[in-house]
Amino acid sequence: MTTSEPHPPTADPTGPVVRTASGAVRGRHESGLTVFRGIPFAEPPVGEARFAAPRPARAWDGVREAYAFGPPPPQEPGFVEGRTAPAAAAGDDWLTVNVWTPDPDPAAHRPVMVWLYGGAYRLGHSGSPGYDARRIASDGDLVVVTLNYRVGMEGFAHIEGAPANRGLLDQVAALEWVRDNITAFGGDPGQVTVFGESAGAGSVAALLAMDRAAGLFHRAIAQSVPGTYFSDALARDIGTALAAEAGVRPTVADLSAVDPGKLTAVGQSLGARMIQYADRWGQAAPTATPYAPVVDGDVLPVTPWQALAAGAARDVDLLTGHNRDEYRLFLALAGRLGQITEQQATAALRMYAPGPDGERAYRAAFPEASAGELCERVQTDWLFAMPTLRLAEAQLAGGGRAHLYELTWPAPGNGGALGACHGLDIPLLFGTFEADLGILLFAGTEPTEQARALSSRFRASWTAFARTGDPGWPAYDAQRRQVRVMDAEPTVAPYPQEVSRRLWEGYDFAPLPLL
């Protein structure tokens, strides 16, 4: 996983100066755009502010050079090749935004897209090269904002005396910054689209359900929505276990005494042993991910599906979708691709297939599937595909509109063995084939014309949606179930995973319980 920034933070004395609510910032001219990096939207969440809701950034005097990304929030190593967190500026100013704009003219009123990174709520950084937003801003002639939010213990662990979902509260604070400041960068605060992938999509779904986020964005794009939201009881139990790994109680006072950089190892060590807690944590245990948004009744009142079905986001245009072979990436990273035994497939089916007769139903529905294919299919369905489909269905039930897609084009790396796996949509959307997951999925090869064409279509659809609410294909409905199938030759067709849809019909994606 590459860690170099796409542009070294050299000075640009000719860069335009924009005045924000906290002070003036100078950007850099890059590739026909003006780019501003590392602008604080909140105070560093350290010291007395540790584990607290974000607080507005303090004002500064003079002109602040906004050339370099802010430091990433404390986090575990990445998924690929065991690399550590991205190299970036040191310090505790984790809560920053970055802006790509064609022209910082307050009269421009361009649509705005705000990106939320994924990373299992454990890691992620807006300065990762895979999130270089210049192609989206250029191709769509709009303003793109990326941001850092707290992950892991700092952002999502249940801690006594701290608000739940601090990472989500960071995202709300960044969206408030956009509302208050983006006009000066050439953006329209009345035309904001929030978009994200994986944990970023789970965050987008949560924001749709949160009163605090109402009115801060007008369209939403959720790519591969994970179905994992914790109940308060489960989050409390996992939080106690996390604190125990650090040798302290799960309180603000105790955990504040532990250096943020050292606390990241806690989630890593517990994650490796979560399967031992299967009798208490149920379906959450095999995920090896001890963090997720918590349905706490306050910050996140109910699950996104419940909120949308009740009409919470009926005025927000929704674009959502998933990749055909989502779980194959995780099997590959674990060295298990092609190695799944019948016993392991049976365990996965019994853990995740819906209903008391789920294993038999899956085997009957996919009679030709191998053990590996069954294991992959049920976990793709449980973790990403069916939660994503259900989000679109909930939006319809609540009186809103949703457009749905499925990515079926296979990643060319590893001879195509990874298929249309999790994360493939990121290098396609951003055009960053040479960075982060793009290195694995494209195996360092020069992207083909087919890949570049699909990448261009991704950006055209996403930016058209941000501009008009129409990505270029019909809205989903319960009768025809029309979706965009994203392949070498994209088509509009009935939802391709109809067999899985029927298996999961009526299933309630409730908060994961403490058993």
XYZ file of C-alpha atoms in Angstrom:
515
model
C 0.000 0.000 0.000
C 1.668 3.203 -1.113
C 1.919 5.976 1.422
C 3.306 8.843 -0.629
C 1.166 11.907 -1.242
C 0.240 12.626 -4.868
C 1.608 16.168 -4.565
C 4.470 17.179 -2.246
C 3.440 20.114 -0.059
C 5.687 22.727 -1.671
C 4.828 26.398 -1.277
C 2.695 28.158 -3.877
C 2.871 31.906 -3.190
C 0.476 32.513 -6.089
C -2.150 30.211 -4.591
C -5.470 31.873 -3.828
C -6.377 32.822 -0.274
C -9.826 31.927 1.049
C -11.239 33.173 4.330
C -13.021 30.588 6.486
C -14.914 31.172 9.722
C -11.725 30.363 11.652
C -9.189 32.210 9.512
C -7.618 32.573 6.094
C -6.044 29.641 4.182
C -3.856 29.589 1.094
C -4.251 26.761 -1.425
C -2.131 25.443 -4.286
C -2.688 25.405 -8.042
C -2.657 21.771 -9.194
C -3.730 20.254 -12.531
C -6.185 23.028 -13.350
C -7.694 23.021 -9.844
C -7.048 24.792 -6.581
C -6.438 22.391 -3.713
C -6.544 23.159 0.006
C -5.348 20.506 2.463
C -5.368 20.088 6.212
C -7.878 22.800 7.183
C -9.037 22.216 10.798
C -12.802 21.847 11.167
C -12.579 21.056 14.892
C -10.160 21.319 17.782
C -7.681 18.454 18.276
C -9.607 15.865 20.354
C -6.861 15.442 22.950
C -6.338 16.468 26.564
C -9.643 17.564 28.076
C -11.298 17.095 24.680
C -10.281 13.416 24.473
C -13.278 11.153 23.753
C -15.579 14.203 23.669
C -17.827 15.429 20.882
C -15.887 17.618 18.427
C -15.460 21.277 19.354
C -15.234 24.123 16.817
C -11.723 24.936 15.609
C -10.075 27.912 17.264
C -9.492 30.975 15.116
C -5.990 31.763 13.855
C -4.316 34.968 12.753
C -2.688 35.568 9.395
C -2.834 33.185 6.454
C -2.479 29.449 7.102
C -0.761 27.462 4.341
C -3.165 24.652 3.412
C -0.669 22.623 1.379
C -0.321 19.349 3.338
C -2.827 16.801 4.575
C -3.413 16.836 8.309
C -2.171 13.911 10.413
C -4.290 10.746 10.294
C -6.294 9.798 13.375
C -4.611 7.099 15.491
C -5.294 3.745 13.851
C -4.290 0.154 13.335
C -2.076 -0.983 10.450
C -3.706 -1.344 7.057
C -5.176 -4.514 5.597
C -2.735 -4.804 2.703
C 0.715 -6.272 3.366
C 0.474 -5.324 7.043
C 1.528 -1.753 6.334
C 1.250 0.866 9.042
C -0.883 3.993 8.944
C -0.167 6.391 6.047
C 2.849 8.659 6.325
C 1.640 12.193 6.927
C 2.183 15.238 9.103
C 2.795 14.487 12.763
C 0.653 15.979 15.493
C -2.796 15.701 17.000
C -4.718 17.953 14.584
C -6.574 14.906 13.282
C -9.851 16.621 12.410
C -9.198 18.384 9.115
C -10.813 18.788 5.707
C -9.348 19.025 2.204
C -10.961 20.840 -0.731
C -10.512 20.396 -4.494
C -12.207 23.190 -6.428
C -12.160 24.293 -10.084
C -12.292 27.925 -8.907
C -12.634 29.369 -5.388
C -15.121 31.977 -6.559
C -18.002 32.610 -4.112
C -20.290 33.284 -7.067
C -19.673 29.863 -8.672
C -22.139 27.816 -6.564
C -20.936 24.453 -7.854
C -22.343 21.188 -6.455
C -20.314 19.776 -3.571
C -19.364 16.130 -2.919
C -18.120 15.148 0.569
C -16.190 11.848 0.818
C -16.164 9.513 3.848
C -13.456 6.818 3.765
C -13.934 3.189 4.777
C -11.683 0.946 6.845
C -13.930 -1.145 9.117
C -14.244 1.850 11.490
C -10.679 0.918 12.541
C -8.507 2.824 10.091
C -8.600 5.338 7.271
C -7.201 8.728 6.356
C -8.359 11.307 3.827
C -4.740 11.819 2.777
C -4.414 8.279 1.418
C -3.357 8.512 -2.249
C -6.297 6.345 -3.304
C -8.620 9.217 -2.338
C -6.968 11.852 -4.536
C -10.141 13.639 -5.675
C -8.766 15.711 -8.557
C -10.314 13.573 -11.306
C -13.764 13.731 -9.723
C -13.562 17.505 -9.294
C -12.207 18.025 -12.821
C -14.482 15.609 -14.672
C -17.593 16.745 -12.821
C -16.728 20.465 -12.618
C -17.651 20.462 -8.963
C -16.122 20.903 -5.499
C -14.931 17.801 -3.614
C -14.288 17.750 0.138
C -12.557 14.893 1.961
C -12.167 14.724 5.729
C -10.690 12.856 8.652
C -12.873 11.376 11.367
C -11.857 9.456 14.470
C -11.707 5.667 14.119
C -11.082 2.751 16.472
C -11.014 3.420 20.208
C -10.998 7.195 19.731
C -14.051 7.243 17.464
C -16.264 4.217 18.081
C -15.490 2.308 21.303
C -18.139 2.392 24.040
C -16.585 4.421 26.863
C -18.340 5.447 30.069
C -18.677 9.215 30.265
C -18.162 9.706 26.525
C -20.772 10.181 23.788
C -21.308 7.215 21.505
C -20.367 7.369 17.825
C -17.759 10.115 18.138
C -16.582 9.339 14.611
C -20.080 10.066 13.305
C -20.181 13.297 15.318
C -16.893 14.290 13.650
C -18.546 13.765 10.268
C -21.470 15.975 11.295
C -19.034 18.676 12.422
C -17.258 18.497 9.058
C -20.589 18.800 7.231
C -21.389 21.841 9.386
C -18.019 23.280 8.303
C -19.031 22.678 4.684
C -22.371 24.422 5.259
C -20.679 27.445 6.813
C -17.594 27.768 4.602
C -17.914 26.065 1.220
C -19.378 29.075 -0.600
C -15.995 30.805 -0.335
C -14.411 27.817 -2.120
C -16.883 28.016 -5.026
C -19.356 25.465 -3.677
C -23.105 25.535 -3.087
C -24.039 24.628 0.520
C -27.559 23.938 -0.723
C -26.379 21.190 -3.068
C -24.215 18.820 -1.007
C -23.827 15.101 -1.719
C -22.198 12.892 0.912
C -20.596 9.722 -0.471
C -18.639 6.869 1.050
C -17.637 3.230 0.721
C -17.735 0.320 3.204
C -17.490 1.861 6.705
C -17.854 5.180 4.896
C -21.126 3.910 3.402
C -22.192 2.654 6.818
C -21.514 6.178 8.045
C -23.558 7.663 5.195
C -26.446 5.344 6.110
C -26.138 6.368 9.767
C -26.115 10.074 8.858
C -29.374 9.539 6.962
C -30.899 8.345 10.257
C -29.428 11.061 12.515
C -31.357 14.167 13.528
C -28.048 16.006 13.992
C -27.235 15.557 10.300
C -30.633 16.597 8.932
C -30.357 19.344 6.342
C -26.557 19.184 6.086
C -26.663 17.215 2.808
C -29.212 16.761 0.076
C -28.066 13.621 -1.747
C -26.276 10.507 -0.555
C -24.193 7.802 -2.229
C -23.553 4.625 -0.214
C -21.182 2.088 -1.799
C -21.222 -1.391 -0.175
C -23.150 -0.653 3.010
C -22.095 -2.983 5.862
C -24.987 -4.351 7.887
C -23.078 -4.222 11.166
C -24.483 -1.814 13.742
C -24.029 -2.658 17.414
C -26.704 -2.636 20.078
C -25.829 -0.575 23.135
C -25.425 -3.733 25.227
C -23.044 -5.347 22.720
C -21.008 -2.146 22.362
C -20.732 -1.860 26.142
C -19.512 -5.453 26.480
C -16.956 -5.079 23.676
C -15.853 -1.742 25.133
C -15.165 -3.425 28.474
C -13.074 -6.094 26.721
C -11.159 -3.438 24.748
C -10.310 -1.506 27.898
C -9.247 -4.718 29.620
C -6.727 -5.256 26.806
C -5.186 -1.950 27.881
C -5.341 -2.960 31.544
C -7.842 -0.237 32.515
C -11.554 0.293 33.047
C -13.715 1.490 30.116
C -13.974 5.056 31.430
C -12.868 8.393 30.033
C -10.633 8.960 33.056
C -8.802 5.633 32.719
C -8.483 5.538 28.938
C -7.405 9.202 28.705
C -4.279 8.192 30.591
C -3.269 5.874 27.726
C -1.423 7.447 24.796
C -3.650 7.469 21.667
C -0.872 5.926 19.595
C -0.548 3.006 21.991
C -4.291 2.472 22.292
C -4.528 1.378 18.654
C -2.914 -1.964 19.545
C -5.876 -2.759 21.787
C -8.318 -3.217 18.913
C -5.745 -5.164 16.958
C -5.107 -7.665 19.743
C -8.776 -8.114 20.636
C -9.782 -8.363 16.970
C -7.482 -11.351 16.538
C -9.261 -13.157 19.394
C -12.873 -12.087 18.879
C -13.937 -15.521 17.668
C -13.408 -16.728 21.254
C -16.369 -14.520 22.244
C -18.810 -16.072 19.756
C -21.084 -17.259 22.567
C -21.501 -13.625 23.732
C -21.028 -11.534 20.590
C -22.633 -13.852 18.037
C -22.311 -12.732 14.414
C -19.978 -9.871 15.346
C -17.310 -12.250 16.672
C -16.026 -13.752 13.375
C -15.731 -10.276 11.778
C -12.632 -9.562 13.899
C -13.782 -5.933 13.955
C -14.597 -4.615 17.446
C -15.942 -1.266 16.196
C -19.176 -0.198 14.524
C -21.774 2.565 14.880
C -23.832 2.022 18.019
C -27.618 2.285 18.004
C -27.536 4.167 21.294
C -30.951 5.826 21.056
C -29.402 9.296 21.046
C -26.713 10.003 18.460
C -28.024 7.115 16.340
C -31.629 6.612 17.462
C -32.459 3.532 15.343
C -30.875 1.531 12.510
C -30.714 3.228 9.091
C -33.235 0.735 7.661
C -35.760 1.504 10.376
C -35.216 5.253 10.045
C -35.511 5.303 6.247
C -38.593 3.096 6.232
C -40.182 5.629 8.599
C -39.415 8.431 6.125
C -36.381 10.003 7.835
C -34.619 10.603 4.503
C -37.498 10.820 2.044
C -36.244 14.251 0.889
C -32.691 12.991 0.266
C -31.895 11.424 -3.118
C -30.119 8.080 -2.594
C -27.710 6.188 -4.852
C -26.536 2.885 -3.427
C -25.082 -0.397 -4.607
C -22.593 -3.175 -4.011
C -20.057 -5.375 -5.779
C -20.938 -8.912 -6.871
C -18.065 -10.720 -5.099
C -17.612 -8.494 -2.027
C -16.304 -11.076 0.454
C -13.722 -12.562 -1.902
C -11.264 -9.793 -0.973
C -11.292 -10.848 2.691
C -10.802 -14.515 1.817
C -7.843 -13.522 -0.358
C -6.257 -11.282 2.293
C -6.580 -14.130 4.819
C -4.973 -16.605 2.386
C -8.174 -18.662 2.297
C -9.222 -18.187 -1.329
C -9.748 -21.679 -2.766
C -9.007 -23.225 0.652
C -12.495 -23.339 2.217
C -13.525 -26.744 3.529
C -17.046 -28.128 3.670
C -16.919 -27.785 7.440
C -16.009 -24.084 7.194
C -18.800 -23.478 4.685
C -21.285 -25.158 7.005
C -20.131 -22.978 9.919
C -20.519 -19.809 7.830
C -23.980 -20.805 6.644
C -25.117 -21.619 10.178
C -23.715 -18.330 11.491
C -25.038 -15.996 8.790
C -27.818 -17.491 6.645
C -31.184 -16.001 7.644
C -33.775 -17.943 9.578
C -33.618 -21.244 11.475
C -33.441 -23.172 8.185
C -30.908 -20.865 6.528
C -28.211 -23.418 5.766
C -30.582 -25.789 3.991
C -32.209 -22.898 2.109
C -28.845 -21.666 0.797
C -27.743 -25.129 -0.291
C -31.059 -25.646 -2.076
C -30.897 -22.215 -3.727
C -27.306 -22.740 -4.951
C -27.146 -26.499 -5.599
C -24.057 -26.327 -7.835
C -22.027 -24.080 -5.504
C -18.768 -25.336 -4.012
C -17.932 -24.968 -0.337
C -15.888 -21.850 -1.120
C -18.662 -20.326 -3.205
C -21.256 -20.917 -0.475
C -18.987 -19.454 2.195
C -18.305 -16.396 0.075
C -21.916 -15.925 -1.059
C -23.521 -16.008 2.382
C -20.962 -13.592 3.838
C -21.195 -11.260 0.836
C -24.963 -11.270 1.291
C -24.969 -10.808 5.072
C -22.261 -8.186 5.298
C -22.811 -5.977 2.235
C -25.202 -7.013 -0.538
C -28.461 -7.474 1.334
C -27.950 -4.519 3.729
C -27.347 -2.333 0.661
C -30.403 -3.647 -1.174
C -32.485 -3.247 1.982
C -31.374 0.393 2.318
C -32.826 1.128 -1.133
C -36.012 -0.766 -0.260
C -36.350 1.120 3.052
C -35.951 4.430 1.245
C -38.796 3.469 -1.091
C -40.971 2.337 1.819
C -40.448 5.710 3.477
C -41.597 7.644 0.433
C -38.156 8.476 -0.982
C -36.318 7.614 -4.183
C -33.275 5.384 -4.665
C -31.087 4.332 -7.571
C -29.345 0.949 -7.253
C -26.282 -0.566 -8.966
C -24.182 -3.729 -8.860
C -20.535 -3.803 -9.981
C -19.841 -7.064 -11.831
C -16.636 -6.161 -13.741
C -13.772 -8.311 -12.357
C -10.554 -6.807 -11.023
C -7.725 -7.699 -13.427
C -5.145 -8.417 -10.700
C -4.238 -12.006 -9.819
C -5.530 -13.237 -13.141
C -9.044 -12.053 -12.344
C -9.318 -14.368 -9.324
C -10.607 -11.573 -7.072
C -13.646 -10.916 -9.249
C -15.767 -7.854 -8.531
C -14.553 -7.811 -4.939
C -14.912 -5.360 -2.083
C -13.168 -2.031 -2.642
C -12.857 -2.333 -6.425
C -15.182 0.639 -6.854
C -12.669 2.978 -5.145
C -9.849 2.940 -7.739
C -12.497 2.919 -10.467
C -14.275 5.980 -9.043
C -11.164 7.994 -8.157
C -9.066 6.718 -11.072
C -6.294 5.844 -8.603
C -5.226 2.495 -10.042
C -1.671 2.894 -8.743
C -2.500 3.550 -5.073
C -3.721 1.689 -2.006
C -6.110 -1.159 -2.917
C -5.608 -0.297 -6.579
C -2.123 -1.824 -6.347
C -3.585 -5.164 -5.260
C -6.630 -5.137 -7.530
C -4.778 -4.016 -10.649
C -1.508 -5.781 -9.728
C 0.662 -2.888 -10.881
C -0.403 -3.319 -14.500
C -1.252 -0.428 -16.758
C -5.060 -0.038 -16.746
C -6.678 -1.162 -19.993
C -8.887 1.075 -22.096
C -11.803 -0.959 -20.744
C -10.811 -0.134 -17.156
C -10.349 3.558 -17.961
C -13.716 3.698 -19.735
C -15.500 2.111 -16.767
C -13.668 4.481 -14.424
C -14.847 7.441 -16.479
C -18.431 6.139 -16.435
C -18.309 5.805 -12.650
C -17.316 9.452 -12.279
C -19.838 10.607 -14.879
C -22.691 8.811 -13.083
C -21.657 9.916 -9.593
C -21.163 13.569 -10.528
C -24.382 13.648 -12.594
C -26.202 12.355 -9.533
C -24.564 15.038 -7.369
C -25.657 17.670 -9.871
C -29.200 16.493 -10.722
C -30.191 13.499 -8.577
C -30.181 11.291 -11.690
C -27.147 9.011 -12.268
C -28.365 8.012 -15.724
C -30.610 5.002 -15.103
C -34.138 4.495 -13.717
C -34.888 4.671 -10.021
C -35.359 1.322 -8.268
C -38.917 0.147 -7.700
C -40.427 -2.916 -6.049
C -42.008 -4.232 -9.237
C -39.328 -4.082 -11.965
C -36.283 -3.888 -9.613
C -34.189 -2.186 -12.300
C -30.504 -1.627 -11.453
C -27.406 -0.490 -13.305
C -25.100 -3.455 -13.855
C -21.608 -1.928 -13.970
C -19.543 -4.051 -16.333
C -17.379 -3.575 -19.423
C -20.656 -2.785 -21.189
C -22.997 -1.409 -18.506
C -26.650 -2.385 -18.791
C -29.914 -1.796 -16.967
C -31.444 -5.081 -15.832
C -33.515 -6.607 -13.030
C -31.509 -6.964 -9.814
C -28.959 -9.748 -10.585
C -28.958 -11.331 -7.111
C -32.642 -12.272 -7.138
C -31.944 -15.679 -5.559
C -30.285 -14.045 -2.561
C -32.936 -11.331 -2.387
C -35.643 -13.945 -1.979
C -33.660 -15.802 0.699
C -33.386 -12.600 2.739
C -36.885 -11.275 2.128
C -38.387 -10.112 5.411
C -35.101 -10.365 7.342
C -34.660 -7.550 9.878
C -31.153 -6.060 9.977
C -31.495 -5.225 13.661
C -28.603 -4.003 15.844
C -26.276 -6.925 16.591
C -27.185 -8.134 20.084
C -25.270 -9.220 23.154
C -26.260 -12.868 23.481
